[in-house]
Structures are given as structure tokens and as C-alpha cells.
Amino acid sequence: MRPYHIDLLCLLFTLSTVSAASISWNSNQAGCSASSGYIDFNTIPSFNDAAVISVNTLSFGVSISSDIKLVTLSVTKSLIQTVYVSEGGKVVFNATTATSTSLTVISNSVASLLSSQLSLSNLNLQDGILDLGNLKQFILVCSGIQVTQSAAILSSGANITWIAGGVTINGNITENAGNNHTYTINSQYGKIVTANYPMINSEPIYLWGPQSNVRFSSADYIVQGGQVILAKSVTFDRGSSLLLDQTVEEEFPMIVASTLTLSYVAYVIMNFTSFYRKDITMIHSSQLNVDISQVHIDQGVQIDFKCLNPAIVKTVNQDLTLYIDAYRPTSVNDFKMTRGSTSDSAIATFTPISDPCVSNLSYVVRDAIGNGHSIDNVVGPAPVSARLFGLPNGTYTYKLTYSYSHSPLLDLNLNGVSNSYTYTNSAGVASACLVLIFAAMTLL
């Protein structure tokens, strides 16, 4: 194979370097198509051929599929915008700078990196593999990193520095060896966002390997779904933060990790039913290092703050937990009963609930044997005086029960109960006295 001068970028493919022939393709010759901004191979070289592609126009891309058996791809006098490797293909970067190039590796394809540093425009791994070989140090600098479905890192154990404007992780990251990862965000508004879409009823994502260490330096790490961090240690330096961000109602993100050292933690609760008690495990770990005063809870974005109980954060057996008691309106505590105008009646009085956080209120007076008397047409906060009929004779303990919901449009019935009141209906006693008096008179 005769040598070729490489001005900007050299991509080496993994077949034998013994070539039967050398084929030079230019973008204006048969064998290449420059349509739609890409250089596509529409003629397959012979086995072990070396194909040299000279792209003489600016800002084109290269699309490579597994049935193209290329040994060498050289680029001269141009900028490659896109390198796309799919269907089990493999591309080898023997360069340190390709700042205009976006590298996409999908469907179990491999990007093998020979230099200890590489600058790219973007890196997109979709079931893709990064092979670092025997490199002990590797630095990747790019505008954005995306992981979709899964990404694998092959190495013999290396110190890997990821410097990016933003990172999106939406899938598992696996490793075959222990690595030391350092993540740094070099843009003002950049984040590391992790999720697992679709998140509804989805399994958590699994990140890194059990022998690896992960450090976040000047990086905000956002968790939008459940995840298991397999790394043996995760450290957030000062200036970095962990944000657990609820994006699906009634589903709360949680991290499972081994050793976790945190500097600042924020937990954002977007939407939940505040009338139910919440016991939320934010972090489950074997060793947790965190200052509770640095844990901030942002709750009630879609709920009126006055309708929320305060969030309580605590550590329990190396877990970071969040407790929010169910919201309950102020209970009725002045319920009582007085004698009515007839022998089987009474008058129930109480001050109704006046709370802007609840609606659909209804009231029922109940005795100890299960009898219920509904009180209708209660409107506003004015004291209520309701006449009850058909009360049983004797002494019974009565309570006022009430049901409510937290939205006029939501069919959610919650229940409360007032103070107890003991009331004696003496109609039966009076009748008995009359019978005794009548019997005594007849004896005379």
C-alpha cells in the first residue's frame, strides 16, 4: 500500500493492512455520492482494498456501513462534519483533533481511539462501543455527548476525562475494567441529564462498572428516572450538584449507589397528590457522605404551597430519605348535640371546615352503633345548626365525620372525624316513669 499524506483526519478500519489494490475516489468521480451533504459509498471495494477518499468540497460527511471493508480513509483539503458507523462496523481514530466532526456509533459498532486525547464536535453512542485499548489516560473534549439505549467502554483500566458542553445519558453504560472517570461541563448552562425514556414503568438504567470511580467536577448531574450506579465510589466536588428531578406524576427518581459523597443536593417535586403521605427514598447506598443542610427540597410547582406540609429530609441506615406528611384540613373540634323539640330529635351544632385547599365537603353524624344522619346544604364558614330525627333512646357517643377532596374536578374522597360527644335521649326514660306512676295509682 503506498502512503498517503493526511492533512486533517485519519480513520483506520480494522481489516488486514495487506491490500490487493489501492483505490482513490474523489467526490466528483464514480463510486461516491455527495448528495444530501454526505459522501456515501455506493460501490463496494474488493476485500482488503485500501480506499482513499479525497473530499474536495467543504462540510460533507462520511457514511460507513459494515459491508464496506475499508482499510484507510484519508481526508484532504476539507472538513468532515459527520462520521456515521453502523451495523457492526469499526472506525479507528488516529488523530487528536477533529473539532468539526460529529461521530455517531450505533448497532454494536466500534470507535477505537489510538491517541490519548480527542476533540470532536459531538459524540453519539447508540448501542455503540468505545475501545480505548491499552491507553492509561484519555481526554475527550466535545460540545455534546449522547448515550442512547446503551454504550460500552473497553479498556485495560484508564483515567478518563470527559469535558463537554452537555451530556445526555438515556441508557446503560457498561465497562469491562475499572476506570477513573472525571466529568466536567465547560459551558455556562450545560448539564449532565440522565433518564430512561419512556420512564413510565421503565427499568432503571445501570451506569459504569463495579471497579470504577466517578467524580463530577464543576458539573450538575440531573436524574430524571431511577438509576443504579454500579461504580464503587461517586464524588461530587464543591461546585457540582446532584439534582433529582421528578418529571412523571407519582414517580420519584432514586439513585442506588455504593459509596456516595455529595456537596449539594436538590430534589424537585413537580407534581404529586399532597393529600397522601410520602415516604421517598432519594438515595440508597452502602456509605453516604452528605451534609443534610445542603439538601434542598423544591416542592409544589403545580400545587399551592399553603396546601403542602413541609418536607423533612433525614438519613436512615445510609439512605437519604424524604418524608412529607399528608395534608389535612383543620378538624372540627366543637361538635355537640342538644335536645330537640321532639322526643326522638336533637340539634347538632359545629363550625364547618373553611379551607381553600379542600372542596366537595360533606358531613354525617354517626353514633356508636353505626346509624348515620347526613347534614345537607352546608355552605360557607358560618356555624351550622342541624336538626336530627329518629335518634335511638338511651346514651350514645356521637361523632361528626366528613369527607373531602383537594380539587372540585377530582373524584378523590378523603375522610376526617370530629371530637366525640356523648348525648342521652331520655324519651324512653320518661315513658318508663309514666308507666310506674300509673301502676302505683291503680294499687291505691
XYZ file of C-alpha atoms in Angstrom:
444
model
C 0.000 0.000 0.000
C 1.524 3.284 -0.959
C 1.442 6.023 1.713
C -0.971 8.929 1.590
C -0.489 12.363 3.081
C -3.116 13.103 5.738
C -3.759 16.782 6.324
C -6.657 16.701 8.806
C -8.084 13.342 9.800
C -7.146 9.696 9.515
C -9.714 6.966 10.087
C -8.320 3.430 10.113
C -10.576 0.415 9.657
C -9.878 -2.962 11.152
C -9.219 -5.298 8.297
C -5.816 -6.521 7.268
C -3.459 -3.841 6.063
C -2.363 -6.090 3.228
C -4.194 -4.673 0.243
C -4.786 -6.114 -3.180
C -5.032 -2.670 -4.671
C -5.385 0.980 -3.861
C -8.456 2.834 -4.994
C -8.640 6.611 -4.976
C -12.117 8.127 -5.012
C -12.859 11.797 -5.356
C -16.228 13.333 -4.651
C -16.720 14.097 -8.361
C -15.942 10.569 -9.578
C -17.985 7.379 -9.790
C -18.126 5.459 -6.580
C -19.049 8.377 -4.348
C -22.218 10.346 -3.985
C -22.213 13.813 -2.497
C -25.978 14.158 -2.317
C -27.705 15.415 0.822
C -24.471 16.548 2.391
C -22.908 13.119 2.773
C -20.277 11.113 0.936
C -21.902 7.692 0.596
C -20.094 4.625 -0.716
C -22.212 3.078 -3.467
C -19.503 0.807 -4.834
C -18.033 -1.818 -2.538
C -14.237 -2.176 -2.709
C -12.695 -5.600 -3.097
C -11.609 -7.462 0.008
C -8.509 -5.893 1.621
C -8.558 -2.954 -0.772
C -7.455 0.405 0.573
C -9.844 3.183 -0.333
C -8.675 6.764 -0.109
C -11.472 9.347 -0.248
C -10.479 12.893 -1.074
C -13.335 15.225 -0.274
C -12.653 18.401 -2.205
C -15.675 20.334 -1.001
C -16.214 21.665 2.500
C -18.574 20.344 5.163
C -19.521 16.913 3.882
C -19.929 13.775 5.937
C -18.947 10.142 5.584
C -21.474 7.338 5.998
C -19.958 3.901 6.677
C -21.810 0.586 6.932
C -20.498 -2.836 7.843
C -20.365 -4.243 4.310
C -17.785 -1.607 3.315
C -14.386 -3.159 4.080
C -12.191 -0.075 4.214
C -8.622 -0.028 5.453
C -7.873 3.678 5.241
C -9.973 6.791 4.868
C -7.964 9.940 4.270
C -9.357 13.436 4.057
C -7.532 16.322 2.396
C -8.342 19.995 1.988
C -11.768 19.758 3.637
C -13.762 19.424 6.847
C -15.652 16.262 7.695
C -18.856 17.094 9.554
C -20.221 13.591 10.140
C -18.774 10.118 10.615
C -21.522 7.519 10.952
C -20.581 3.929 11.839
C -23.298 1.269 11.913
C -24.156 -2.432 11.677
C -21.082 -3.762 13.449
C -18.564 -1.570 11.631
C -15.400 -0.268 13.238
C -13.606 3.032 12.871
C -10.225 3.892 14.383
C -9.305 7.480 15.213
C -5.583 8.066 14.941
C -5.937 11.791 15.462
C -6.188 14.243 18.334
C -8.280 16.957 16.690
C -11.456 16.633 14.673
C -13.357 19.550 16.138
C -15.677 19.868 13.155
C -16.623 16.189 13.168
C -19.664 14.590 14.750
C -19.095 10.885 15.437
C -22.128 8.559 15.600
C -21.597 4.906 16.523
C -24.654 2.626 16.525
C -25.740 -1.030 16.458
C -22.716 -2.643 18.153
C -20.249 -0.714 16.023
C -16.880 0.293 17.479
C -14.914 3.526 17.635
C -11.328 2.669 18.549
C -9.207 5.534 19.869
C -5.436 5.422 19.488
C -4.448 8.836 20.861
C -4.693 9.924 24.475
C -6.800 12.955 23.540
C -9.534 13.601 21.011
C -11.522 16.736 20.231
C -14.848 16.257 18.446
C -17.908 18.287 17.678
C -20.289 15.666 19.126
C -20.199 12.041 20.203
C -23.373 9.957 19.848
C -23.390 6.357 21.090
C -26.497 4.306 20.362
C -25.668 0.738 21.299
C -22.139 1.829 20.417
C -18.716 0.851 21.764
C -15.681 2.978 22.649
C -12.450 1.000 22.617
C -9.531 2.663 24.419
C -7.214 -0.302 24.022
C -4.226 -0.014 26.373
C -4.445 3.741 26.877
C -3.897 4.733 30.510
C -5.025 8.323 30.024
C -7.740 9.591 27.728
C -9.326 13.047 27.419
C -12.380 13.664 25.258
C -13.372 17.252 24.514
C -16.573 17.948 22.597
C -19.672 20.098 22.540
C -22.076 17.300 23.387
C -22.196 13.634 24.366
C -25.318 11.494 23.897
C -25.846 7.917 25.075
C -28.992 6.192 23.828
C -30.037 2.649 24.749
C -26.504 1.602 25.760
C -22.802 2.339 25.492
C -19.832 0.111 26.296
C -16.314 1.217 27.252
C -13.493 -1.246 26.553
C -10.179 -0.564 28.254
C -7.430 -2.055 30.368
C -8.176 0.480 33.116
C -7.687 4.166 32.419
C -8.128 7.678 33.768
C -10.847 9.109 31.525
C -11.725 12.806 31.472
C -14.956 13.835 29.791
C -15.108 17.571 29.016
C -18.314 18.592 27.271
C -20.787 21.384 26.837
C -23.566 18.983 27.833
C -24.171 15.263 28.338
C -27.369 13.243 27.872
C -27.432 9.674 29.195
C -30.523 7.716 28.233
C -29.296 4.163 28.564
C -26.856 1.832 30.298
C -23.091 2.375 30.390
C -21.046 -0.798 30.838
C -17.305 -1.325 31.314
C -15.017 -4.328 31.116
C -12.434 -2.863 33.529
C -12.186 -0.357 36.344
C -11.735 3.226 35.169
C -11.471 6.571 36.917
C -13.978 8.942 35.305
C -13.993 12.717 35.691
C -16.901 14.678 34.201
C -16.569 18.424 33.630
C -19.078 20.744 31.957
C -17.376 23.621 30.171
C -20.433 25.665 29.154
C -22.413 28.061 31.319
C -25.776 26.330 31.007
C -24.626 22.783 30.300
C -25.861 19.839 32.356
C -25.471 16.102 32.624
C -29.022 14.792 32.222
C -29.808 11.121 32.862
C -33.136 9.451 32.180
C -34.641 6.282 30.779
C -37.371 7.049 28.277
C -40.101 6.087 28.264
C -39.859 6.468 32.030
C -43.363 5.210 32.878
C -42.982 1.651 34.207
C -39.426 1.568 32.897
C -36.494 -0.218 34.475
C -33.661 1.848 35.969
C -30.542 2.476 33.955
C -27.220 0.962 35.089
C -24.116 3.103 34.932
C -20.391 2.326 34.927
C -18.638 -0.711 36.396
C -18.192 -2.031 39.950
C -14.431 -1.309 39.945
C -14.729 2.248 38.634
C -14.665 5.598 40.377
C -16.697 8.571 39.151
C -16.064 12.198 40.014
C -18.093 15.231 38.994
C -16.035 18.413 38.804
C -17.951 21.616 38.009
C -20.901 19.597 36.761
C -24.621 19.494 37.591
C -25.870 15.906 37.434
C -29.627 15.645 36.842
C -31.540 12.411 37.476
C -34.981 12.124 35.865
C -35.593 8.420 36.419
C -34.431 5.502 38.507
C -30.799 4.526 38.145
C -28.294 2.143 39.663
C -24.728 3.447 39.852
C -22.502 0.387 39.899
C -19.286 2.363 40.429
C -17.666 1.698 43.779
C -17.475 5.431 44.543
C -19.139 8.598 43.261
C -17.886 12.010 44.373
C -19.367 15.450 43.758
C -16.735 18.150 44.164
C -17.567 21.560 45.523
C -19.245 23.401 42.683
C -21.024 20.264 41.478
C -24.545 19.251 42.406
C -26.946 16.335 42.277
C -30.486 17.204 41.145
C -33.247 14.614 41.381
C -35.987 15.878 39.097
C -39.481 14.400 39.105
C -40.947 14.558 35.603
C -43.716 11.932 35.867
C -46.544 12.314 38.361
C -46.295 9.982 41.360
C -42.951 8.569 40.127
C -39.910 9.756 42.031
C -36.309 9.316 40.836
C -33.939 7.350 43.061
C -30.227 6.587 42.946
C -28.804 3.288 44.153
C -25.061 3.561 44.730
C -22.226 2.122 46.796
C -20.175 4.990 48.232
C -21.595 8.432 47.517
C -20.066 11.755 48.551
C -22.294 14.773 47.919
C -21.704 18.509 48.118
C -25.162 19.852 47.228
C -28.398 18.001 46.572
C -31.659 19.372 45.170
C -34.852 17.341 44.884
C -37.525 18.849 42.643
C -41.073 17.540 43.082
C -43.121 18.685 40.119
C -46.496 17.122 40.815
C -47.974 14.737 43.344
C -51.099 14.263 45.430
C -50.329 16.173 48.602
C -53.196 14.505 50.453
C -51.276 11.246 50.637
C -48.301 10.705 52.913
C -44.984 10.421 51.076
C -42.033 8.352 52.246
C -39.490 8.725 49.454
C -36.042 7.168 49.342
C -33.924 9.566 47.326
C -30.621 7.710 47.640
C -29.976 4.125 48.683
C -26.308 3.496 49.403
C -23.920 1.459 51.489
C -21.935 4.552 52.504
C -23.370 8.054 52.259
C -21.441 11.258 52.959
C -23.755 14.250 52.911
C -24.489 17.378 54.918
C -28.260 17.474 55.463
C -28.143 21.275 55.495
C -27.018 21.111 51.853
C -30.103 19.124 50.765
C -32.718 21.427 49.250
C -36.282 20.325 48.506
C -38.233 22.238 45.852
C -41.811 21.061 46.196
C -45.155 22.088 44.870
C -44.514 23.541 41.443
C -48.069 22.614 40.463
C -49.530 22.725 43.967
C -50.298 25.743 46.124
C -47.573 25.971 48.757
C -50.086 26.586 51.529
C -51.589 23.169 50.739
C -48.326 21.347 51.469
C -46.768 20.104 54.632
C -43.040 20.796 54.932
C -40.597 18.233 53.593
C -38.373 16.524 56.148
C -35.021 15.141 54.984
C -33.082 12.624 57.040
C -30.589 9.795 56.726
C -31.713 6.325 57.712
C -29.222 3.457 57.521
C -27.065 5.279 54.920
C -30.151 6.159 52.872
C -31.220 9.704 52.146
C -34.979 9.852 52.669
C -37.685 12.439 52.198
C -40.848 12.478 54.287
C -43.905 14.636 53.584
C -46.942 14.106 55.777
C -50.351 14.088 54.119
C -52.101 17.425 54.063
C -55.200 17.501 56.239
C -57.546 20.408 56.846
C -58.103 21.655 60.389
C -60.508 19.213 62.006
C -63.886 20.061 63.536
C -63.454 20.221 67.326
C -66.608 21.981 68.548
C -69.203 19.369 67.613
C -72.007 18.927 70.190
C -75.660 17.902 70.464
C -78.581 19.409 72.398
C -82.168 18.314 72.889
C -84.589 18.838 70.045
C -88.271 19.730 70.055
C -89.460 16.113 69.925
C -88.562 13.028 71.925
C -86.552 11.429 69.082
C -84.768 14.559 67.859
C -81.649 16.532 68.683
C -79.825 19.571 67.352
C -76.218 19.117 66.144
C -74.040 22.213 66.073
C -70.488 22.694 64.758
C -68.285 25.101 62.824
C -67.698 23.732 59.300
C -64.288 23.436 57.678
C -63.146 26.558 55.850
C -60.026 25.671 53.890
C -59.173 26.799 50.327
C -57.174 23.609 49.833
C -60.204 21.303 50.054
C -63.553 21.055 48.341
C -66.535 18.719 47.927
C -67.112 18.657 51.670
C -69.927 16.534 53.111
C -70.888 15.859 56.744
C -72.525 12.900 58.506
C -73.352 12.488 62.228
C -72.785 8.904 63.361
C -73.459 7.086 66.603
C -71.610 4.130 68.114
C -73.950 1.546 66.607
C -73.493 2.756 63.038
C -76.510 4.951 62.459
C -75.799 7.931 60.206
C -77.555 11.234 59.703
C -76.461 13.353 56.729
C -76.277 17.114 57.084
C -77.016 18.786 53.780
C -76.683 22.287 52.371
C -73.621 23.348 54.361
C -72.273 26.416 52.578
C -69.610 28.804 53.810
C -67.877 29.097 57.170
C -70.929 30.090 59.237
C -71.735 27.838 62.254
C -74.142 25.026 61.453
C -77.219 24.065 63.487
C -78.914 20.945 62.073
C -81.962 19.091 63.420
C -81.643 15.298 63.601
C -84.672 12.976 63.834
C -85.118 9.307 64.608
C -82.464 9.097 67.283
C -82.422 5.921 69.401
C -83.314 6.058 73.061
C -80.521 5.969 75.621
C -76.995 7.312 75.913
C -74.673 7.134 72.893
C -71.388 8.639 71.752
C -71.720 10.655 68.540
C -69.109 11.944 66.094
C -69.225 14.146 63.049
C -67.470 12.541 60.098
C -66.657 14.442 56.937
C -65.242 13.672 53.523
C -63.405 15.999 51.138
C -61.136 16.173 48.108
C -58.427 18.623 47.070
C -59.943 19.607 43.730
C -63.513 20.251 42.603
C -62.751 18.226 39.457
C -61.012 15.296 41.151
C -63.061 12.408 42.485
C -60.836 11.743 45.476
C -62.731 11.169 48.723
C -60.713 11.531 51.914
C -62.172 11.286 55.379
C -61.877 13.034 58.726
C -63.627 12.919 62.079
C -64.523 15.492 64.741
C -64.414 15.340 68.517
C -66.722 12.881 70.258
C -69.886 13.971 72.090
C -71.966 11.843 74.472
C -75.681 12.526 74.268
C -78.615 10.963 76.158
C -82.020 10.702 74.556
C -84.293 10.431 77.641
C -87.619 9.839 75.870
C -87.587 6.189 76.802
C -86.803 7.004 80.457
C -89.748 9.418 80.701
C -92.134 6.813 79.295
C -90.956 4.291 81.837
C -91.613 6.768 84.665
C -95.165 7.343 83.431
C -95.851 3.613 83.447
C -94.622 3.286 87.034
C -96.761 6.198 88.248
C -99.877 4.771 86.564
C -99.262 1.367 88.154
C -98.911 2.889 91.630
C -102.204 4.788 91.281
C -104.130 1.668 90.360
C -102.894 -0.053 93.514
C -104.479 2.673 95.582
